[in-house]
Each structure stands twice: as structure tokens, then as C-alpha cells.
PDB file of C-alpha atoms in Angstrom:
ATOM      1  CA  UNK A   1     -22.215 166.585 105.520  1.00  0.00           C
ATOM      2  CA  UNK A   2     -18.766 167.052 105.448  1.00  0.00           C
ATOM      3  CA  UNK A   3     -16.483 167.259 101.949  1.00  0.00           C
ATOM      4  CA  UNK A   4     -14.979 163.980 103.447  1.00  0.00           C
ATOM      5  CA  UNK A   5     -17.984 161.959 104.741  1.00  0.00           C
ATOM      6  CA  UNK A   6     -19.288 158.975 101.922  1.00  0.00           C
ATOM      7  CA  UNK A   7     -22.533 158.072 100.637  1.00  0.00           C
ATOM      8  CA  UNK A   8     -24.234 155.403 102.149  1.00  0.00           C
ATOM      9  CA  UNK A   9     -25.111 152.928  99.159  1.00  0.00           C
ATOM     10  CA  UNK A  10     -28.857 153.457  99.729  1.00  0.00           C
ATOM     11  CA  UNK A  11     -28.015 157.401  99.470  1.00  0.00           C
ATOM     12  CA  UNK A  12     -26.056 156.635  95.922  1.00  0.00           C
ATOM     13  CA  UNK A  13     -28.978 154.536  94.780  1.00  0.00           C
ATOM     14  CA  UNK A  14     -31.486 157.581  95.636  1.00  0.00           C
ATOM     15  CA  UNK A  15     -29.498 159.748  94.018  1.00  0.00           C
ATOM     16  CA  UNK A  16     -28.823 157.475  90.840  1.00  0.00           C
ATOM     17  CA  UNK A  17     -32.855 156.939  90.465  1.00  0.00           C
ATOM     18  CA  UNK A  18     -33.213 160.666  91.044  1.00  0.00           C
ATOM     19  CA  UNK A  19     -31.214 161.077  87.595  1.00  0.00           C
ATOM     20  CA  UNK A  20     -32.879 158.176  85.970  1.00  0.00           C
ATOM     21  CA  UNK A  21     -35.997 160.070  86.741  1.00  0.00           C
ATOM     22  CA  UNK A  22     -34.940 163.037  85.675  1.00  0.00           C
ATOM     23  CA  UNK A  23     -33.541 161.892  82.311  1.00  0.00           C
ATOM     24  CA  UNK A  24     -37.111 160.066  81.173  1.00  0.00           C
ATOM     25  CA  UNK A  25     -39.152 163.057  82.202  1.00  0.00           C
ATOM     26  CA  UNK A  26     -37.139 165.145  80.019  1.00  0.00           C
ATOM     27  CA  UNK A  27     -37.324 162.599  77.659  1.00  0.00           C
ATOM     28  CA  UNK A  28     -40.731 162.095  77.657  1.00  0.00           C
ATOM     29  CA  UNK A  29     -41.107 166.195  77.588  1.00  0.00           C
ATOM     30  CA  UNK A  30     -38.793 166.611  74.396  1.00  0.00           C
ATOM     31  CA  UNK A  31     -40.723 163.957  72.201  1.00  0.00           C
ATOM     32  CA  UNK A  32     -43.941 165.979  71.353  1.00  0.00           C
ATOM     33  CA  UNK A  33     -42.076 169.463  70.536  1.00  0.00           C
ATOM     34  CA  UNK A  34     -40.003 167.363  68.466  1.00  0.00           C
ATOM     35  CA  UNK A  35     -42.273 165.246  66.370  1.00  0.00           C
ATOM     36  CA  UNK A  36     -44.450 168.851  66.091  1.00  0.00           C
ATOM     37  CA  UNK A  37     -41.072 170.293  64.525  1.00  0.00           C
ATOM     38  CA  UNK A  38     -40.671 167.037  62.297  1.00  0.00           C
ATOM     39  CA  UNK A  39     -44.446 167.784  60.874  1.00  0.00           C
ATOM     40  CA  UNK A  40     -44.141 171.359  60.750  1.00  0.00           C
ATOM     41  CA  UNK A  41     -40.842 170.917  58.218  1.00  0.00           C
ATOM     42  CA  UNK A  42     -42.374 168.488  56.470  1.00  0.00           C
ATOM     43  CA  UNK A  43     -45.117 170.289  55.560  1.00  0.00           C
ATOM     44  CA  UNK A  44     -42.718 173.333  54.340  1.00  0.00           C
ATOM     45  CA  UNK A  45     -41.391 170.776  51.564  1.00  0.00           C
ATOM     46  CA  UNK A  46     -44.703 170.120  50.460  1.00  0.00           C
ATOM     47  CA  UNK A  47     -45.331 173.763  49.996  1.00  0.00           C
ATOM     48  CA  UNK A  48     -48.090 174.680  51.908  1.00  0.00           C
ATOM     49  CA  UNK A  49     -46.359 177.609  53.238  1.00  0.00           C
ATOM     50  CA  UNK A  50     -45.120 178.871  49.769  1.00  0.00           C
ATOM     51  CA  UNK A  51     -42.538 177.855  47.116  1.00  0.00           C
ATOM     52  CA  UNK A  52     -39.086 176.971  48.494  1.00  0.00           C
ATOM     53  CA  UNK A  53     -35.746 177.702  46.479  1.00  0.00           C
ATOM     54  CA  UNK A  54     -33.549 174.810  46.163  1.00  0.00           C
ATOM     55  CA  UNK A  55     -31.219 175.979  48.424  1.00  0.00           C
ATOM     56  CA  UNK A  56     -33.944 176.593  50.726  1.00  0.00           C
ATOM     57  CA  UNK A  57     -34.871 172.635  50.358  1.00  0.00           C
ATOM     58  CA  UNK A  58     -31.631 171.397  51.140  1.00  0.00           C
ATOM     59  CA  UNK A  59     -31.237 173.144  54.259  1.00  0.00           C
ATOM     60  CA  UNK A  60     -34.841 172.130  55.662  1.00  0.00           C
ATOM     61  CA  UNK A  61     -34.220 168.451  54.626  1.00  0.00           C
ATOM     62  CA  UNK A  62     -30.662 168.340  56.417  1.00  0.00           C
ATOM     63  CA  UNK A  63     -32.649 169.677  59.554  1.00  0.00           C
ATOM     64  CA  UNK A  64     -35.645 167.367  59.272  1.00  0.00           C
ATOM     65  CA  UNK A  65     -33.385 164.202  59.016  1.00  0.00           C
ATOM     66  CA  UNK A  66     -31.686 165.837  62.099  1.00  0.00           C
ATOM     67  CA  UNK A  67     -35.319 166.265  64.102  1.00  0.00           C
ATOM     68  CA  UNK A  68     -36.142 162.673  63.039  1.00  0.00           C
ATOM     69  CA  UNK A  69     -32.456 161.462  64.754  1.00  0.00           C
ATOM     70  CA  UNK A  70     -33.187 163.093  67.678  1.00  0.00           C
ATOM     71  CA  UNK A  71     -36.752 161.832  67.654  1.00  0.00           C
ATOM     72  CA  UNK A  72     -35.218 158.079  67.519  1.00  0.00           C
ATOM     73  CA  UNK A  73     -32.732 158.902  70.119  1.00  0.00           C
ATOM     74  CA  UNK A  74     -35.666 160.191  72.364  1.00  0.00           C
ATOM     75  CA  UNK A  75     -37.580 156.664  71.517  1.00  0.00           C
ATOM     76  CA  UNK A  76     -34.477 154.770  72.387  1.00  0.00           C
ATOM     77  CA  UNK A  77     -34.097 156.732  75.700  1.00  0.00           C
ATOM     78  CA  UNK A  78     -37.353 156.714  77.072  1.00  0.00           C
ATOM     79  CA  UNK A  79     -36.855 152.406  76.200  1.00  0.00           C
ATOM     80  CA  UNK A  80     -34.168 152.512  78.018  1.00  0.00           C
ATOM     81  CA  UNK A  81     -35.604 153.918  81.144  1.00  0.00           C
ATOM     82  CA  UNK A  82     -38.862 151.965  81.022  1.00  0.00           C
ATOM     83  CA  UNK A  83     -36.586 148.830  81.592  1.00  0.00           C
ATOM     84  CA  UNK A  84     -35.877 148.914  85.391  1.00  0.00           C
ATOM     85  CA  UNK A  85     -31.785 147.608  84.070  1.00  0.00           C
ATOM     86  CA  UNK A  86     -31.412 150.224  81.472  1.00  0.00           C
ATOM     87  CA  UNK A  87     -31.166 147.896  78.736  1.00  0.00           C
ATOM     88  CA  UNK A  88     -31.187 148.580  75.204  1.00  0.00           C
ATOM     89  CA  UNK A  89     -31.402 145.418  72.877  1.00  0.00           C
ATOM     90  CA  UNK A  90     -29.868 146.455  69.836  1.00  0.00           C
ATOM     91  CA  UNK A  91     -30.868 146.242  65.778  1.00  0.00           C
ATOM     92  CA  UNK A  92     -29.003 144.032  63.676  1.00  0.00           C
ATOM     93  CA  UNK A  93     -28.695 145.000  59.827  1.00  0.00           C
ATOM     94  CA  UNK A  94     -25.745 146.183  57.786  1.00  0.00           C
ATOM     95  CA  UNK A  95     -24.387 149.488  58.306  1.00  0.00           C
ATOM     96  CA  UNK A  96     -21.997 151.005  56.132  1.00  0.00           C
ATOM     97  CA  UNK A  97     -20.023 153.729  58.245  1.00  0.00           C
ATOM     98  CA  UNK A  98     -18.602 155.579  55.708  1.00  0.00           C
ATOM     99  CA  UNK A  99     -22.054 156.612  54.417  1.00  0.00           C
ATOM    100  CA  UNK A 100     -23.123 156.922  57.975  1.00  0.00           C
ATOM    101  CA  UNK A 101     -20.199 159.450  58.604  1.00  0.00           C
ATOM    102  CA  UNK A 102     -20.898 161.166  55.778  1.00  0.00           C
ATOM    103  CA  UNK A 103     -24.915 161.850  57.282  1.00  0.00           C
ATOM    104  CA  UNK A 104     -23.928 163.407  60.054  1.00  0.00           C
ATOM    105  CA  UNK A 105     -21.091 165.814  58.923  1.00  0.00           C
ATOM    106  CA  UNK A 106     -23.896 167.215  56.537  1.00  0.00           C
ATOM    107  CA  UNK A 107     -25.643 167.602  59.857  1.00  0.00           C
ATOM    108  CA  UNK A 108     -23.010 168.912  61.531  1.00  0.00           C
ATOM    109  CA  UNK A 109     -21.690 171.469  58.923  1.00  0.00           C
ATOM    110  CA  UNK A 110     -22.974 173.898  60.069  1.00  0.00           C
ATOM    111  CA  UNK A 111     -21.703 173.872  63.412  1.00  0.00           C
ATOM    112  CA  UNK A 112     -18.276 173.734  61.711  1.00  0.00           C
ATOM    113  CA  UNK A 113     -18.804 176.154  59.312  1.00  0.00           C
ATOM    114  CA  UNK A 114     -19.584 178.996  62.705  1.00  0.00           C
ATOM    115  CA  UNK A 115     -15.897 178.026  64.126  1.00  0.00           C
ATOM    116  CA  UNK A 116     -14.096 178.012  60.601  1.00  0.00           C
ATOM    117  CA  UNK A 117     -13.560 174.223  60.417  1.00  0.00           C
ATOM    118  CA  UNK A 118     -13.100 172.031  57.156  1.00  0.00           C
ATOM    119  CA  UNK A 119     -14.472 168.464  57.949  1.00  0.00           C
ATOM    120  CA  UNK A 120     -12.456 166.100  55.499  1.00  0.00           C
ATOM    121  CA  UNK A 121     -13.431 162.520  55.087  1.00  0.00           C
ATOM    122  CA  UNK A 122     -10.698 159.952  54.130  1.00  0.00           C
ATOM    123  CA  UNK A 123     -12.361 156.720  52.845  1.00  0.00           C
ATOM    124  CA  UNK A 124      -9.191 153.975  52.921  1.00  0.00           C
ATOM    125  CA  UNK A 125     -11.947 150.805  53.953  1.00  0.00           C
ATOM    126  CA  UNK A 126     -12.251 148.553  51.431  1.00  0.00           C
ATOM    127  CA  UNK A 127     -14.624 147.048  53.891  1.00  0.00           C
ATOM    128  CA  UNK A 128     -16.975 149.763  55.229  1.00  0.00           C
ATOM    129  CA  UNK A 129     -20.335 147.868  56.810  1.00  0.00           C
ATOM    130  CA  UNK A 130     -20.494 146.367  60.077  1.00  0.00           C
ATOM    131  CA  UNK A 131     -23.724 144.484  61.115  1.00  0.00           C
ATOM    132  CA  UNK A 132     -25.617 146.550  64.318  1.00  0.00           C
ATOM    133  CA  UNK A 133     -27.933 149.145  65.186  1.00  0.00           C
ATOM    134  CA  UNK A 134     -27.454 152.405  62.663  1.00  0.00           C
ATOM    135  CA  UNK A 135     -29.220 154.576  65.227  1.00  0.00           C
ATOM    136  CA  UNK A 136     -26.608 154.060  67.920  1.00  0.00           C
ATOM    137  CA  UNK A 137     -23.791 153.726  66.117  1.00  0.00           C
ATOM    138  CA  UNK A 138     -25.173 157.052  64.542  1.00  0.00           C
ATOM    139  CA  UNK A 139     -25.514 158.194  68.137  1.00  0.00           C
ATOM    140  CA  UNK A 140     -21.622 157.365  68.965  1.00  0.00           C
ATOM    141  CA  UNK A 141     -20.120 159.312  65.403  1.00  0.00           C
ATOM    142  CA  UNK A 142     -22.407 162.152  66.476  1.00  0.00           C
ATOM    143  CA  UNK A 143     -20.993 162.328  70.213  1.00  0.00           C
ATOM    144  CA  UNK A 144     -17.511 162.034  69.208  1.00  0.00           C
ATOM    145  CA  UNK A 145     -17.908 164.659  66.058  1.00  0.00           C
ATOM    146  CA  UNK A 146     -19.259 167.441  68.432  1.00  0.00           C
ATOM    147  CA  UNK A 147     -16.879 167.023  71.106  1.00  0.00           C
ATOM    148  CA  UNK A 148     -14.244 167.361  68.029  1.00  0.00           C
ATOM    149  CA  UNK A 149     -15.853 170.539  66.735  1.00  0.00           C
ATOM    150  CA  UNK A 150     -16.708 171.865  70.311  1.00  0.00           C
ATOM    151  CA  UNK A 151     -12.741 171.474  71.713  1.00  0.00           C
ATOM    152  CA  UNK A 152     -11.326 172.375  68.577  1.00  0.00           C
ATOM    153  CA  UNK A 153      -9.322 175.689  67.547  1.00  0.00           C
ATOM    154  CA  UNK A 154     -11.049 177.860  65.112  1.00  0.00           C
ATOM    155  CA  UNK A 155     -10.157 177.799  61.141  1.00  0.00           C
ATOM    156  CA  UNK A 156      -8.618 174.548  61.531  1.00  0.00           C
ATOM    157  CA  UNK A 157      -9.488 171.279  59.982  1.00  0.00           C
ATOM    158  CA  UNK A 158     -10.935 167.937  60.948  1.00  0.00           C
ATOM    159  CA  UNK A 159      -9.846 165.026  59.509  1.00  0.00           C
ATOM    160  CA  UNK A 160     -12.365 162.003  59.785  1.00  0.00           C
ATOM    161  CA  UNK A 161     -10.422 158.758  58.203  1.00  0.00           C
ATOM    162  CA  UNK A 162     -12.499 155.606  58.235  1.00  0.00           C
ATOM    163  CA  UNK A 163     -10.429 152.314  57.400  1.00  0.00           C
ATOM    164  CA  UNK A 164      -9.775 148.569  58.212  1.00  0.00           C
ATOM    165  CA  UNK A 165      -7.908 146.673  60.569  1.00  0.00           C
ATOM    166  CA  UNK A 166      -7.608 143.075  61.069  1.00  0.00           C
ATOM    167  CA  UNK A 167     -11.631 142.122  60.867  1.00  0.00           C
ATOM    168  CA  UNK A 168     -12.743 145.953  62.557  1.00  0.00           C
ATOM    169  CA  UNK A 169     -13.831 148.828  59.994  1.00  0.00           C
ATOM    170  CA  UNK A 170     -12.779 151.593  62.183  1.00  0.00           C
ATOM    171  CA  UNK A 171     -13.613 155.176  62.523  1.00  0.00           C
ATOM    172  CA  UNK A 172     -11.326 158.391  63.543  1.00  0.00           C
ATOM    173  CA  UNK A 173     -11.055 162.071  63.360  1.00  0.00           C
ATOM    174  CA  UNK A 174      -7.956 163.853  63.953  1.00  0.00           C
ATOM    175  CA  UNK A 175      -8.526 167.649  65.140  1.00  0.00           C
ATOM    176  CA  UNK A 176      -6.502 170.676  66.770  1.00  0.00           C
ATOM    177  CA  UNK A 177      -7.534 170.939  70.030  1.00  0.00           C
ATOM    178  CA  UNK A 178      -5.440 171.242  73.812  1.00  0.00           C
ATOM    179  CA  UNK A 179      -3.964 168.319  75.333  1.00  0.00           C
ATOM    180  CA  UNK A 180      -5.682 165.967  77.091  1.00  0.00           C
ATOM    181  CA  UNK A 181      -3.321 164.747  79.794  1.00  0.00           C
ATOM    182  CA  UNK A 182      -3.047 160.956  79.738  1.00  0.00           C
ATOM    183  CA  UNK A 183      -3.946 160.263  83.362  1.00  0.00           C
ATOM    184  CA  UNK A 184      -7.358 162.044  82.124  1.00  0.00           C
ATOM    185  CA  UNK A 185      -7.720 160.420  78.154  1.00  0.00           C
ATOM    186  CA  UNK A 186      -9.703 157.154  79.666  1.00  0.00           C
ATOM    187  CA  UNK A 187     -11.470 158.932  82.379  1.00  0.00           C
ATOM    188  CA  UNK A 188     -13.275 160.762  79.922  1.00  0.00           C
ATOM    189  CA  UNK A 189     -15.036 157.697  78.915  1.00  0.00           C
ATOM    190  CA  UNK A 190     -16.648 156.934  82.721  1.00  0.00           C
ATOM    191  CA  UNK A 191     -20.006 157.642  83.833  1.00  0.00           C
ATOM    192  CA  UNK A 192     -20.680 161.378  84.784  1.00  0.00           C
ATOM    193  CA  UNK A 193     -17.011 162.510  83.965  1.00  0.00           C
ATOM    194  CA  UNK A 194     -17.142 164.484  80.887  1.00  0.00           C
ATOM    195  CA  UNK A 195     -14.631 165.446  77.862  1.00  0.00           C
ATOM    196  CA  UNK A 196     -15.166 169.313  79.350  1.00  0.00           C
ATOM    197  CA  UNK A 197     -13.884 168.242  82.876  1.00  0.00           C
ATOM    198  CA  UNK A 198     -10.688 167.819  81.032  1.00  0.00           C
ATOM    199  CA  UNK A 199     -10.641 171.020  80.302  1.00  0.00           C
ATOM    200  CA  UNK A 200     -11.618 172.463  83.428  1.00  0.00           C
ATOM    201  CA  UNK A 201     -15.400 172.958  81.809  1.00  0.00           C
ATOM    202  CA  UNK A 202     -18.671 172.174  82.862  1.00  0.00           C
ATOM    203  CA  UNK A 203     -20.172 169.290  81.026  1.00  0.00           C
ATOM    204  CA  UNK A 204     -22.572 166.769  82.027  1.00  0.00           C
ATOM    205  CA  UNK A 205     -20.430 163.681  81.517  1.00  0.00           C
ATOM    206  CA  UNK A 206     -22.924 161.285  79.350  1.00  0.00           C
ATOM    207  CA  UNK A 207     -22.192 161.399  75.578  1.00  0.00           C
ATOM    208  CA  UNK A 208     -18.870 159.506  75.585  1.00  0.00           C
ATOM    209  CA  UNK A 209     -19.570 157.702  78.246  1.00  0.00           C
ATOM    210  CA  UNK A 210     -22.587 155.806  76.587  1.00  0.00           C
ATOM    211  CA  UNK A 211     -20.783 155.455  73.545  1.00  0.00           C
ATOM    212  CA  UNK A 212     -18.386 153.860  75.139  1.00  0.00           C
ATOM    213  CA  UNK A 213     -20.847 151.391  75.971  1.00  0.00           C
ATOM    214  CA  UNK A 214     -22.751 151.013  72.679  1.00  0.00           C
ATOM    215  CA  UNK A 215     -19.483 150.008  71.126  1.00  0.00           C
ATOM    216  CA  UNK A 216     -18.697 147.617  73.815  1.00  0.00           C
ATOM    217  CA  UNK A 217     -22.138 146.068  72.970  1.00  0.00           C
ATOM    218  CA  UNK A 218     -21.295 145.733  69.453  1.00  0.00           C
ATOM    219  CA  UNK A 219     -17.926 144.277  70.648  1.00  0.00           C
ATOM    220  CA  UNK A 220     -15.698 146.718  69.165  1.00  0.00           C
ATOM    221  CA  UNK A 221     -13.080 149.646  71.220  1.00  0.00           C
ATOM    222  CA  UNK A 222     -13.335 153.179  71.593  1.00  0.00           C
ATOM    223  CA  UNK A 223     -10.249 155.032  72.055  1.00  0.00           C
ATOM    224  CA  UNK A 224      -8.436 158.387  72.501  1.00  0.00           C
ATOM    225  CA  UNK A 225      -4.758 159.905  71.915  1.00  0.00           C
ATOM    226  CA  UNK A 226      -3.510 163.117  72.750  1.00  0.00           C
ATOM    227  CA  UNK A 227      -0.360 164.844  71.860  1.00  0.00           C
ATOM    228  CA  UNK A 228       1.476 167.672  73.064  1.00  0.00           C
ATOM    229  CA  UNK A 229       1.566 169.634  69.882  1.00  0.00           C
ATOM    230  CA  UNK A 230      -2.543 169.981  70.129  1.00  0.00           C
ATOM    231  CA  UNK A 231      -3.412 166.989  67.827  1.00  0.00           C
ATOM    232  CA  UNK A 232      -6.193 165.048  69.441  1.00  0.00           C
ATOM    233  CA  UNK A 233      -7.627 161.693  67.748  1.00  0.00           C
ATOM    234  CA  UNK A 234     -10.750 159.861  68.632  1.00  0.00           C
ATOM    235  CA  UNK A 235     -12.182 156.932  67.210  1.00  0.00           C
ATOM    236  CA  UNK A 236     -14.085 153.505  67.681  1.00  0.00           C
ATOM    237  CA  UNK A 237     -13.848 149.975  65.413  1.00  0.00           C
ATOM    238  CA  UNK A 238     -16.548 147.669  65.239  1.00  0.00           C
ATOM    239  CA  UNK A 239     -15.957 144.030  63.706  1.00  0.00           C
ATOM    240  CA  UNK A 240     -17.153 143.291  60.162  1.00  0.00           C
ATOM    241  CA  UNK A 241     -17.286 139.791  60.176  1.00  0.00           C
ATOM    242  CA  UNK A 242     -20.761 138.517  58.814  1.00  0.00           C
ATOM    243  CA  UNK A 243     -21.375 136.275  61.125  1.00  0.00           C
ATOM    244  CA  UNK A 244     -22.302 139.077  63.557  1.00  0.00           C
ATOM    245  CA  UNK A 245     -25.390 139.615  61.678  1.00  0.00           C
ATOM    246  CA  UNK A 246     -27.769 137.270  63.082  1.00  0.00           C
ATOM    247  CA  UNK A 247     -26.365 137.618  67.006  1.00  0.00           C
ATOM    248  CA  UNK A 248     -28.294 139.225  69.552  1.00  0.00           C
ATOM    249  CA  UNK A 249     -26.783 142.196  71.609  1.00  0.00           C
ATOM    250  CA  UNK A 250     -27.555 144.441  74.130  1.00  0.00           C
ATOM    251  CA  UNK A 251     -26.000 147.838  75.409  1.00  0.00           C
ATOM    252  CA  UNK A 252     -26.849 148.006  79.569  1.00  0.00           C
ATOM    253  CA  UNK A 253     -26.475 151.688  80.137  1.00  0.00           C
TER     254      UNK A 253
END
């Protein structure tokens, strides 16, 4: 095939259910390791491989609440894919974001720590809790945080500022990472086109691209904005107006 010839639609369509495939295998392949990483940490709290220091403690407990997220995502994926539309119905109960922001920095810390970054939280909402499912709005802060650590320039900091606006409790971080050009800041949000393409890297093009979608389902905005002088800001708003609670949503991946 030449560099110029198309895809037939039924050649797309192969392809797409090719990936589909691919995704739930791996899905399906992850979940054991992972709940047999879950049990093995569990049992280190309870001792029965020797007395733990309290340092020791806090460190296994941040990475068993991380094993359990991914466990949930894994759950949530493998839904997804048993649903011939991709369709995720989502979990209505009150979420407060600023607490949810704070959970996964102390996942993330680490991460930072290895390139020098200081992760700062600014809380200005005096309305922090939106009403949808914590495990994919968990899955969205998480996306956007590690692109922000990944992209940005060692020993610099990362400023996460979570406030309100109109009825929307929003979320943002501000790092120190190369311009995105703007031709390129919304393309980075489309299926298969990844925050690394922007900078001529390889990256599978998935994370931002559903969370672009989860917030869509919980009716709220992602957005990007880049600046020549190597500021880069990121953030989503969700709307915090109770009568959300009891509405029924779904995210179609």
C-alpha cells in the first residue's frame, strides 16, 4: 500500500477491533498480578513478614491504595470492552476534588521527588465537591498530573490550584515545560494523538484523550494553554450544582 492510498472503512473497523482486542486481553492479563500485589502488601501491614517501621508503613499503604486504583481502573476497562459500544455508565456520589487531588499527589510524589519537582496545592474553592464517579475523575487528575511531571523541567515546581467558577469547581496545574504550539494544544486531546507527539515523542495517545471524554460525560471542559516562556497549564471543571446528583451519565469511549 502506498503512503497515499486510504483505508477502506471495513479495513479501519478491523483495525479499530484489533485494538479493542488488544486492550481487554491486556486488561484481563494485568488484573490477577495486580490483585496478587494488593494481597501480598496487605499482608506486610499485618506483619506476617516481620515488624514494619512507621516510615516503612506509610510507604506500603501509599502503594497499596495505588495497586487498588489501578485494580478499579482494570475493572472499569475490561466493563468497558465487554459492552460492544464502549460504554461506561458512571457513579454518582459527592466528590470533593481537593481531597481527591491531594490522593494522588501522595501517589505521585515520588515520581516528582526523582525529577526534583515541588507539587504545591492551592485550595481557593469554597465549593470543592462535584457529584460523579471518584474513580474516573481520579483517573482524569492522574492522566493530567503525569503528563505534568513527565514534560516538565527538572527542580522546578508544579502548581496544582483548584477553585470555582460560575457553578464549575475546577482543577489546574501550572508547570515548566516546552511549548506546545497552539495548532497542536487541542489535538492532544483526540483519539490516538498523544501529549508526546507534541513533542516529537512516542506515546500511545489514550490518557488525555479519554479524559477528555470522562469530563464531557460529567458535562464539564478540559482545557490546555501554552506559553512561550515554558509555562504550560492544564485543567478540567466539572459543575457543582446538586441537582447533578441523582442524573444518570455515561462516558462512550
Amino acid at each position: 500500500m502506498s503512503k497515499t492510498a486510504k483505508l477502506s472503512n471495513d479495513d479501519e473497523s478491523s483495525i479499530q477491533k484489533q485494538r479493542e482486542t488488544f486492550v481487554a486481553s491486556l486488561s484481563h492479563d494485568l488484573k490477577n498480578p495486580t490483585i496478587a500485589q494488593i494481597r501480598a502488601l496487605e499482608l506486610f501491614l499485618k506483619g506476617d513478614f516481620g515488624k514494619i517501621q512507621p516510615h516503612q508503613r506509610e510507604i506500603i499503604e501509599m502503594i497499596l491504595d495505588s495497586c487498588k486504583y489501578m485494580n478499579a481502573m482494570l475493572g472499569s476497562l475490561l466493563a468497558t470492552y465487554r459492552n460492544e459500544k464502549g460504554t461506561i455508565k458512571l457513579s454518582s456520589e459527592k466528590v470533593s476534588i481537593s481531597d481527591l487531588a491531594a490522593e494522588c499527589v501522595d501517589e505521585m510524589v515520588y515520581l516528582a521527588k526523582d525529577k526534583g519537582i515541588k507539587i504545591n496545592i492551592i485550595n481557593n474553592a469554597k465549593i470543592d465537591i462535584v457529584y460523579g464517579d471518584k474513580i474516573q475523575i481520579k483517573r482524569v487528575i492522574i492522566n493530567l498530573l503525569s503528563n505534568g511531571i513527565k514534560y516538565a523541567f527538572k527542580n522546578t515546581d508544579l502548581i496544582i490550584k483548584i477553585y470555582n467558577e460560575n457553578n464549575f469547581t475546577c482543577f489546574m496545574f501550572e508547570n515548566h515545560s516546552p511549548y506546545i504550539p497552539t495548532d497542536k494544544q487541542q489535538k492532544i486531546f483526540a483519539r490516538y494523538i498523544s501529549f508526546a507527539q507534541a513533542h516529537k515523542e512516542f506515546g500511545i495517545g489514550l490518557g488525555l484523550y479519554a479524559s477528555k471524554k470522562i469530563v464531557e460525560a460529567h458535562e464539564g471542559k478540559i482545557f490546555v494553554k501554552s506559553f512561550k516562556d515554558d509555562r504550560n497549564i492544564f485543567g478540567f471543571k466539572i459543575p457543582n450544582d446538586i441537582s447533578f446528583k441523582d442524573k444518570e451519565r455515561f462516558v462512550i469511549f
